[in-house]
C-alpha cells in the first residue's frame, strides 16, 4: 500500500511539474491593441488586436460594416510594420500617457493604443483625434492607414 501511495505521489509531482513547465513554456503572446471610441456622430467604434505572428482580431461594436469578432491572418511582416509605425508614439514600457494638444476640438473619436508584453505588463497611449499638434497629425495619419494595412478596412466601412 505504501508503495502505491509513493508511486501516486511521484506521478502527481511529475505531472504537476510538466503542467507548470508547459504553462511557462507558452507565455502570453505580445499584442498591440487599439480601440476607437465614439464621436458625436456615427464614427465607427471598434477594437483590434495584433499578435507577432500576424493574427488580427477585430471586434466591431457600432457603426461598422461588421459587428462582433472577426479574425484574419495578416502575417508577421504586418505586425512588425505596425510596431515600427507606432514606436515613435509609444510611452515608456509599463506606463500610460496621453497625447498633448496645441489646439483641440471636442467631437472627434479617440484611440486607446496598448502594447502588452509577454509578462502581461501594459503600456498605454490615450489619443484624442481632435487633439491637434504636428506630432498628433502624424499619429492620425498612422492610425488612418491601419485598417488598410491590417486588411480590416471592409469590416469597418460598408462599400458605397
Coordinates of C-alpha atoms in Angstrom, one line a residue:
X1 CA 0.0 0.0 0.0
X2 CA 2.8 2.4 0.9
X3 CA 4.5 1.7 -2.5
X4 CA 1.3 2.5 -4.3
X5 CA 1.0 5.8 -2.4
X6 CA 4.6 6.6 -3.2
X7 CA 4.1 5.9 -6.9
X8 CA 0.9 8.0 -7.0
X9 CA 2.7 10.9 -5.2
X10 CA 5.7 10.7 -7.6
X11 CA 3.4 10.7 -10.6
X12 CA 1.4 13.6 -9.1
X13 CA 4.6 15.6 -8.7
X14 CA 5.8 14.7 -12.2
X15 CA 2.5 15.7 -13.8
X16 CA 2.4 18.9 -11.8
X17 CA 5.9 19.8 -12.9
X18 CA 5.1 19.0 -16.5
X19 CA 1.9 21.1 -16.4
X20 CA 3.8 24.0 -14.8
X21 CA 6.6 23.7 -17.3
X22 CA 4.1 23.6 -20.2
X23 CA 2.4 26.7 -18.9
X24 CA 5.7 28.5 -18.5
X25 CA 6.8 27.4 -22.0
X26 CA 3.9 29.3 -23.6
X27 CA 3.8 32.7 -22.0
X28 CA 1.0 35.1 -23.1
X29 CA 1.7 36.4 -26.5
X30 CA 2.7 40.0 -27.1
X31 CA 0.0 42.1 -28.6
X32 CA -0.6 45.6 -29.9
X33 CA -4.2 46.6 -29.4
X34 CA -6.1 49.7 -30.3
X35 CA -9.7 50.7 -29.7
X36 CA -11.5 53.5 -31.4
X37 CA -14.0 55.4 -29.2
X38 CA -17.3 57.0 -30.2
X39 CA -17.6 60.6 -31.5
X40 CA -20.7 62.8 -31.5
X41 CA -21.8 61.3 -34.8
X42 CA -21.7 57.9 -36.5
X43 CA -18.0 57.3 -36.3
X44 CA -17.1 53.6 -36.3
X45 CA -16.4 52.1 -32.8
X46 CA -14.2 49.0 -32.9
X47 CA -11.1 47.4 -31.4
X48 CA -8.2 45.5 -33.0
X49 CA -5.5 43.2 -31.5
X50 CA -2.5 42.1 -33.5
X51 CA 0.0 39.4 -32.3
X52 CA 3.6 39.0 -33.6
X53 CA 2.5 36.0 -35.8
X54 CA 0.3 38.4 -37.6
X55 CA -3.1 37.3 -36.3
X56 CA -5.5 40.3 -36.4
X57 CA -8.6 40.1 -34.2
X58 CA -11.2 42.7 -35.0
X59 CA -14.4 43.5 -32.9
X60 CA -16.9 45.8 -34.4
X61 CA -19.2 47.5 -31.9
X62 CA -21.1 50.3 -33.6
X63 CA -21.3 52.0 -37.0
X64 CA -19.1 49.3 -38.6
X65 CA -19.8 47.1 -41.6
X66 CA -19.3 44.1 -39.5
X67 CA -20.4 43.6 -35.9
X68 CA -18.8 41.2 -33.5
X69 CA -15.5 39.4 -33.7
X70 CA -13.6 38.5 -36.9
X71 CA -10.1 37.2 -37.3
X72 CA -7.6 37.1 -40.1
X73 CA -4.0 36.2 -40.7
X74 CA -2.1 39.2 -41.9
X75 CA 1.5 37.9 -41.5
X76 CA 4.4 38.6 -39.3
X77 CA 5.6 41.5 -41.5
X78 CA 2.4 43.4 -40.9
X79 CA 2.9 43.1 -37.1
X80 CA 6.5 44.4 -37.5
X81 CA 5.3 47.3 -39.6
X82 CA 2.6 48.2 -37.1
X83 CA 5.1 48.1 -34.2
X84 CA 7.6 50.2 -36.2
X85 CA 4.9 52.8 -37.2
X86 CA 3.7 53.2 -33.6
X87 CA 7.2 53.1 -32.0
X88 CA 7.7 56.9 -32.0
X89 CA 4.5 57.4 -30.0
X90 CA 5.0 54.5 -27.5
X91 CA 5.3 55.7 -23.9
X92 CA 8.0 54.2 -21.6
X93 CA 7.3 50.5 -21.0
X94 CA 4.7 49.8 -18.3
X95 CA 3.4 53.4 -18.2
X96 CA 0.4 55.3 -19.5
X97 CA 0.4 58.6 -21.3
X98 CA -1.9 61.0 -23.1
X99 CA -1.1 62.9 -26.2
X100 CA -0.6 66.7 -25.7
X101 CA -2.6 69.3 -27.6
X102 CA -1.8 72.6 -29.2
X103 CA -5.5 73.1 -30.0
X104 CA -8.5 70.8 -29.5
X105 CA -12.0 70.1 -30.9
X106 CA -14.4 68.0 -28.9
X107 CA -16.3 66.0 -31.4
X108 CA -13.7 63.6 -32.5
X109 CA -13.2 59.9 -31.7
X110 CA -10.3 58.8 -29.5
X111 CA -7.8 55.9 -29.6
X112 CA -6.5 53.8 -26.8
X113 CA -3.4 52.1 -28.1
X114 CA -1.9 49.4 -25.8
X115 CA 1.2 47.3 -26.0
X116 CA 1.1 44.2 -23.8
X117 CA 4.3 42.4 -23.2
X118 CA 4.8 38.7 -22.7
X119 CA 4.8 39.3 -19.0
X120 CA 1.4 40.9 -19.2
X121 CA 2.7 44.5 -18.5
X122 CA 0.7 47.0 -20.4
X123 CA 1.9 50.3 -21.9
X124 CA -0.9 52.7 -23.0
X125 CA -1.2 55.8 -25.1
X126 CA -4.6 57.6 -25.0
X127 CA -5.0 59.9 -28.0
X128 CA -8.0 62.2 -28.9
X129 CA -8.2 62.7 -32.7
X130 CA -9.3 66.3 -32.0
X131 CA -6.0 66.9 -30.1
X132 CA -4.1 68.9 -32.7
X133 CA -0.3 69.3 -33.0
X134 CA 2.2 68.3 -35.7
X135 CA 3.1 65.2 -33.8
X136 CA -0.6 64.2 -33.4
X137 CA -1.3 64.9 -37.1
X138 CA 1.4 62.3 -37.9
X139 CA -0.1 59.8 -35.4
X140 CA -3.5 60.4 -37.0
X141 CA -2.0 59.5 -40.4
X142 CA -0.6 56.3 -38.9
X143 CA -4.0 55.4 -37.4
X144 CA -5.8 56.2 -40.7
X145 CA -3.5 53.8 -42.5
X146 CA -4.1 50.9 -40.1
X147 CA -7.4 49.5 -41.5
X148 CA -5.9 49.0 -44.9
X149 CA -2.6 47.8 -43.6
X150 CA -4.3 45.2 -41.4
X151 CA -6.8 44.1 -44.0
X152 CA -9.8 45.2 -41.9
X153 CA -11.0 48.2 -44.0
X154 CA -14.1 46.3 -45.4
X155 CA -15.1 45.3 -41.8
X156 CA -15.1 49.0 -40.8
X157 CA -16.8 50.8 -43.7
X158 CA -19.6 49.4 -45.9
X159 CA -18.9 49.6 -49.6
X160 CA -20.7 52.6 -51.2

